[in-house]
């Protein structure tokens, strides 16, 4: 009985402590201000309309950086520019022209790192999904290879970077990738994750014009194209923008979003919204809760689209500093839950947090599934606990991914407010709970974790696997 009583007492004290541990007054202030005083929507509008698509190293990217810095300064914040040099790329006046059996200039865009090549004409051959075995089974030497949107009969669809390497090794002249979305859309993207110039030109063409070419080939017609490639690779100087809010200790939590985008649209969804949410979170902390246990570092990474350059450079410079956690925002729409990204020890905390946020539709709850190819990756590869939100984007917000229609009209202010509130609450709790299992995984543990979630395959194909 006595035992029972003290057990009950313990449970009671325990639950009071847990409930009292949440900083709800601050949550309320964050939520109210995120909606009522939201600054990020207007800042993003300026970045999109006054600068435009922010290809790293471009004039537009520099203009946008200046706007971001000016807006941060208006909040009384002194951002730092951390400059670095990286393999950059400039889009030129490229042309893909059908010359046989008729004449037609196609809508085509070069992939990143496609390099200047003397104009040539050659005949076209269907390379289907572009797997190695497929390219071995046809003669592609001296030809332009059409890679269709069809699913391979066996195995995985190769990456565009892989297809270009396979085709170049078999002495093809160029590769045309047919997009898989209807409506005259092309799909920008990099052709190398390490910044090497593409060995042969690779272009994205529309689904509709791709199918046209496919039909001609199926009819046994001789199809010839002329390709002019004026895009080129060059080293560029650029910078990440960093804002630091000092904490009680120098151990820090990094919040990041990539600031650069492709050049075709305005980079509003990818990743204007992530950059805007980061801006709003900085504002909320600066104005409502500037003092925290852990130091907070907010980073707008540059050069993500060409190969995560900004976050890799940040980790080269700061990787040995005591970074205890990282939160990444890439195309973060309306929050639907939290992702523990393979760091199992944080799941109970995230579950507890989610259960308190009853006015948000966090219908996906807490998932624990790491992913690759955004700025958390260099942190993840060093075993640093990292988190992201699961989020919903409307159909028209995602359908222009890496294309012309990624423009400011798709941005929703209410989604920005919701995401900024949730990220701020998550950050507040993480940054004031040193008792959470902040511990970097060792190299072996990191490799094990990545294998457990089957990420070793994609990382190897992208030549990003740094483990044995
Ligand atoms: Zn992105």
GROMACS .gro file of N, CA and C and ligand atoms in nm, residues 258 260 269-271 304-305 329-331 373-374 401-402, ligand 1:
model
   43
  258UNK      N    1   1.763   2.583  -4.830
  258UNK     CA    2   1.844   2.631  -4.942
  258UNK      C    3   1.779   2.752  -5.007
  260UNK      N    4   1.913   2.906  -5.302
  260UNK     CA    5   1.923   2.908  -5.448
  260UNK      C    6   1.808   2.829  -5.510
  269UNK      N    7   0.844   2.781  -5.474
  269UNK     CA    8   0.814   2.665  -5.390
  269UNK      C    9   0.945   2.592  -5.357
  270UNK      N   10   1.032   2.577  -5.455
  270UNK     CA   11   1.163   2.513  -5.435
  270UNK      C   12   1.273   2.618  -5.450
  271UNK      N   13   1.322   2.677  -5.345
  271UNK     CA   14   1.280   2.658  -5.208
  271UNK      C   15   1.254   2.793  -5.144
  304UNK      N   16   2.256   2.459  -5.351
  304UNK     CA   17   2.202   2.326  -5.321
  304UNK      C   18   2.166   2.250  -5.448
  305UNK      N   19   2.101   2.320  -5.541
  305UNK     CA   20   2.047   2.252  -5.660
  305UNK      C   21   2.156   2.188  -5.745
  329UNK      N   22   1.457   2.266  -4.397
  329UNK     CA   23   1.329   2.297  -4.461
  329UNK      C   24   1.349   2.308  -4.611
  330UNK      N   25   1.296   2.212  -4.684
  330UNK     CA   26   1.306   2.216  -4.830
  330UNK      C   27   1.168   2.188  -4.887
  331UNK      N   28   1.107   2.287  -4.951
  331UNK     CA   29   0.972   2.276  -5.006
  331UNK      C   30   0.872   2.239  -4.897
  373UNK      N   31   1.953   1.402  -5.047
  373UNK     CA   32   1.951   1.508  -5.148
  373UNK      C   33   1.886   1.639  -5.107
  374UNK      N   34   1.911   1.679  -4.984
  374UNK     CA   35   1.888   1.818  -4.947
  374UNK      C   36   1.993   1.851  -4.841
  401UNK      N   37   0.744   2.169  -6.030
  401UNK     CA   38   0.875   2.144  -5.970
  401UNK      C   39   0.987   2.158  -6.074
  402UNK      N   40   1.087   2.241  -6.044
  402UNK     CA   41   1.203   2.261  -6.132
  402UNK      C   42   1.161   2.307  -6.272
  469LIG    ZN1   43   1.492   2.211  -5.307
   0.00000   0.00000   0.00000
